[in-house]
């Protein structure tokens, strides 16, 4: 069979393109650390999150220190992040490893910290877990990037990264498990 020279060139170009597209997709899905929301963060009842009786730090979301690591519990609901929105920004110290654990009390939301690669979907019933370290103190925008209802466009907040020496644990209301146990004991007496 006689194939024209031009035909061969175009066949080659088309195959190159296809290989190129597949390589880009493969790189995008494994090479740059992009991952789907999976169940590694655990599951939780969205109804319990809504009622505040999960028996987890999501009942009183905020920054918690677990095993020397900062863990930020955030509840996303129509149309705010708690904490994060309004006058309760998420406050974390610079230079520390911070893990965000985010869940939704109602519908699917997004959780994206502007200028960083913190970006995840927030699915009711599921806990999304993202770890990060902020090296530069400053205020970072926080946005919901999944359409979640009529006021979706107003759903945002901020993450305040403060120098570690200014980060006052007491002011942050960081729950210390020992203190909690003590307070509970006192309340019981
Ligand atoms: Cu939202």
GROMACS .gro file of C-alpha atoms and ligand atoms in nm:
model
  190
    1UNK     CA    1   0.000   0.000   0.000
    2UNK     CA    2   0.131   0.336  -0.094
    3UNK     CA    3   0.100   0.603   0.176
    4UNK     CA    4   0.172   0.956   0.071
    5UNK     CA    5   0.458   1.133   0.245
    6UNK     CA    6   0.229   1.407   0.380
    7UNK     CA    7  -0.009   1.143   0.511
    8UNK     CA    8   0.280   0.989   0.707
    9UNK     CA    9   0.380   1.329   0.848
   10UNK     CA   10   0.026   1.403   0.968
   11UNK     CA   11  -0.014   1.055   1.112
   12UNK     CA   12   0.308   1.104   1.305
   13UNK     CA   13   0.201   1.448   1.427
   14UNK     CA   14  -0.137   1.314   1.543
   15UNK     CA   15   0.025   1.028   1.735
   16UNK     CA   16   0.271   1.271   1.896
   17UNK     CA   17  -0.020   1.493   2.006
   18UNK     CA   18  -0.210   1.201   2.158
   19UNK     CA   19   0.099   1.081   2.346
   20UNK     CA   20   0.160   1.439   2.461
   21UNK     CA   21  -0.197   1.479   2.593
   22UNK     CA   22  -0.182   1.150   2.781
   23UNK     CA   23   0.156   1.246   2.931
   24UNK     CA   24   0.017   1.583   3.048
   25UNK     CA   25  -0.284   1.419   3.212
   26UNK     CA   26  -0.065   1.157   3.378
   27UNK     CA   27   0.172   1.422   3.509
   28UNK     CA   28  -0.115   1.640   3.627
   29UNK     CA   29  -0.272   1.359   3.823
   30UNK     CA   30   0.036   1.211   3.991
   31UNK     CA   31   0.331   1.440   3.936
   32UNK     CA   32   0.218   1.757   4.110
   33UNK     CA   33   0.063   1.604   4.419
   34UNK     CA   34  -0.294   1.657   4.311
   35UNK     CA   35  -0.528   1.411   4.481
   36UNK     CA   36  -0.896   1.346   4.498
   37UNK     CA   37  -1.082   1.381   4.825
   38UNK     CA   38  -1.056   1.035   4.970
   39UNK     CA   39  -1.151   0.878   5.300
   40UNK     CA   40  -0.809   0.923   5.460
   41UNK     CA   41  -0.950   1.208   5.671
   42UNK     CA   42  -1.227   0.982   5.797
   43UNK     CA   43  -1.601   1.003   5.776
   44UNK     CA   44  -1.843   1.195   5.989
   45UNK     CA   45  -2.218   1.244   6.001
   46UNK     CA   46  -2.311   1.577   5.840
   47UNK     CA   47  -2.625   1.581   6.055
   48UNK     CA   48  -2.412   1.552   6.370
   49UNK     CA   49  -2.186   1.831   6.241
   50UNK     CA   50  -2.497   2.044   6.187
   51UNK     CA   51  -2.620   1.968   6.541
   52UNK     CA   52  -2.275   2.003   6.696
   53UNK     CA   53  -2.282   1.661   6.859
   54UNK     CA   54  -2.014   1.472   6.670
   55UNK     CA   55  -1.807   1.426   6.986
   56UNK     CA   56  -1.506   1.555   6.789
   57UNK     CA   57  -1.334   1.897   6.779
   58UNK     CA   58  -1.577   1.983   6.497
   59UNK     CA   59  -1.831   2.062   6.770
   60UNK     CA   60  -1.618   2.362   6.866
   61UNK     CA   61  -1.406   2.414   6.556
   62UNK     CA   62  -1.078   2.600   6.571
   63UNK     CA   63  -0.708   2.536   6.616
   64UNK     CA   64  -0.612   2.238   6.829
   65UNK     CA   65  -0.265   2.113   6.912
   66UNK     CA   66  -0.247   1.738   6.861
   67UNK     CA   67   0.084   1.562   6.927
   68UNK     CA   68   0.274   1.887   6.885
   69UNK     CA   69   0.107   1.957   6.550
   70UNK     CA   70  -0.136   2.234   6.477
   71UNK     CA   71  -0.464   2.098   6.350
   72UNK     CA   72  -0.728   2.339   6.228
   73UNK     CA   73  -1.083   2.209   6.242
   74UNK     CA   74  -1.309   2.401   6.007
   75UNK     CA   75  -1.680   2.353   5.946
   76UNK     CA   76  -1.807   2.483   5.612
   77UNK     CA   77  -2.174   2.567   5.596
   78UNK     CA   78  -2.396   2.787   5.381
   79UNK     CA   79  -2.237   3.045   5.357
   80UNK     CA   80  -1.944   3.064   5.592
   81UNK     CA   81  -1.636   2.893   5.725
   82UNK     CA   82  -1.625   2.843   6.099
   83UNK     CA   83  -1.366   2.964   6.180
   84UNK     CA   84  -1.246   3.167   5.883
   85UNK     CA   85  -1.536   3.392   5.784
   86UNK     CA   86  -1.630   3.729   5.928
   87UNK     CA   87  -1.424   3.848   6.222
   88UNK     CA   88  -1.296   3.502   6.314
   89UNK     CA   89  -1.006   3.438   6.077
   90UNK     CA   90  -0.817   3.112   6.102
   91UNK     CA   91  -0.499   3.206   6.292
   92UNK     CA   92  -0.192   2.992   6.260
   93UNK     CA   93   0.175   3.048   6.337
   94UNK     CA   94   0.428   3.093   6.058
   95UNK     CA   95   0.678   2.818   5.993
   96UNK     CA   96   0.478   2.542   6.159
   97UNK     CA   97   0.322   2.241   5.998
   98UNK     CA   98  -0.051   2.294   5.993
   99UNK     CA   99  -0.311   2.034   5.906
  100UNK     CA  100  -0.653   2.152   5.800
  101UNK     CA  101  -0.940   1.917   5.867
  102UNK     CA  102  -1.247   2.049   5.693
  103UNK     CA  103  -1.597   1.912   5.673
  104UNK     CA  104  -1.937   2.038   5.566
  105UNK     CA  105  -2.255   2.068   5.768
  106UNK     CA  106  -2.481   2.083   5.464
  107UNK     CA  107  -2.382   2.077   5.096
  108UNK     CA  108  -2.062   2.046   4.893
  109UNK     CA  109  -1.829   2.340   4.943
  110UNK     CA  110  -1.476   2.422   4.839
  111UNK     CA  111  -1.184   2.520   5.058
  112UNK     CA  112  -0.909   2.711   4.889
  113UNK     CA  113  -0.642   2.929   5.047
  114UNK     CA  114  -0.542   3.187   4.788
  115UNK     CA  115  -0.176   3.195   4.680
  116UNK     CA  116  -0.113   2.849   4.824
  117UNK     CA  117  -0.174   2.498   4.697
  118UNK     CA  118  -0.430   2.434   4.971
  119UNK     CA  119  -0.734   2.350   4.768
  120UNK     CA  120  -0.989   2.082   4.835
  121UNK     CA  121  -1.350   1.993   4.798
  122UNK     CA  122  -1.552   1.973   5.119
  123UNK     CA  123  -1.807   1.697   5.104
  124UNK     CA  124  -2.077   1.640   5.367
  125UNK     CA  125  -2.002   1.317   5.553
  126UNK     CA  126  -1.635   1.333   5.466
  127UNK     CA  127  -1.338   1.501   5.633
  128UNK     CA  128  -1.095   1.661   5.389
  129UNK     CA  129  -0.742   1.675   5.518
  130UNK     CA  130  -0.474   1.908   5.381
  131UNK     CA  131  -0.135   1.980   5.532
  132UNK     CA  132   0.064   2.293   5.473
  133UNK     CA  133   0.329   2.519   5.612
  134UNK     CA  134   0.311   2.897   5.586
  135UNK     CA  135   0.658   3.046   5.585
  136UNK     CA  136   0.553   3.407   5.536
  137UNK     CA  137   0.337   3.586   5.793
  138UNK     CA  138   0.045   3.766   5.637
  139UNK     CA  139  -0.322   3.740   5.559
  140UNK     CA  140  -0.434   3.489   5.302
  141UNK     CA  141  -0.775   3.483   5.142
  142UNK     CA  142  -0.997   3.183   5.189
  143UNK     CA  143  -1.264   3.105   4.933
  144UNK     CA  144  -1.534   2.852   4.862
  145UNK     CA  145  -1.492   2.747   4.499
  146UNK     CA  146  -1.779   2.501   4.468
  147UNK     CA  147  -2.117   2.647   4.390
  148UNK     CA  148  -2.310   2.591   4.712
  149UNK     CA  149  -2.622   2.807   4.685
  150UNK     CA  150  -2.757   3.154   4.623
  151UNK     CA  151  -2.497   3.333   4.837
  152UNK     CA  152  -2.205   3.118   4.727
  153UNK     CA  153  -2.019   3.423   4.596
  154UNK     CA  154  -2.015   3.574   4.947
  155UNK     CA  155  -1.862   3.264   5.104
  156UNK     CA  156  -1.508   3.344   5.199
  157UNK     CA  157  -1.279   3.428   5.484
  158UNK     CA  158  -0.918   3.463   5.573
  159UNK     CA  159  -0.621   3.283   5.718
  160UNK     CA  160  -0.397   3.497   5.934
  161UNK     CA  161  -0.041   3.374   5.958
  162UNK     CA  162   0.135   3.538   6.252
  163UNK     CA  163   0.500   3.521   6.356
  164UNK     CA  164   0.545   3.231   6.598
  165UNK     CA  165   0.656   3.458   6.885
  166UNK     CA  166   0.331   3.653   6.855
  167UNK     CA  167   0.119   3.346   6.845
  168UNK     CA  168  -0.044   3.346   7.183
  169UNK     CA  169  -0.194   3.009   7.262
  170UNK     CA  170  -0.422   3.141   7.535
  171UNK     CA  171  -0.563   3.409   7.310
  172UNK     CA  172  -0.615   3.150   7.042
  173UNK     CA  173  -0.819   2.943   7.281
  174UNK     CA  174  -0.621   2.640   7.181
  175UNK     CA  175  -0.771   2.346   7.358
  176UNK     CA  176  -0.528   2.166   7.579
  177UNK     CA  177  -0.661   1.818   7.642
  178UNK     CA  178  -0.535   1.827   8.008
  179UNK     CA  179  -0.711   2.156   8.073
  180UNK     CA  180  -1.028   2.023   7.920
  181UNK     CA  181  -1.020   1.717   8.141
  182UNK     CA  182  -0.958   1.940   8.441
  183UNK     CA  183  -1.243   2.174   8.351
  184UNK     CA  184  -1.467   1.875   8.308
  185UNK     CA  185  -1.370   1.744   8.650
  186UNK     CA  186  -1.438   2.082   8.807
  187UNK     CA  187  -1.774   2.101   8.635
  188UNK     CA  188  -1.863   1.755   8.762
  189UNK     CA  189  -1.788   1.844   9.125
  190LIG    CU1  190  -1.967   2.720   4.987
   0.00000   0.00000   0.00000
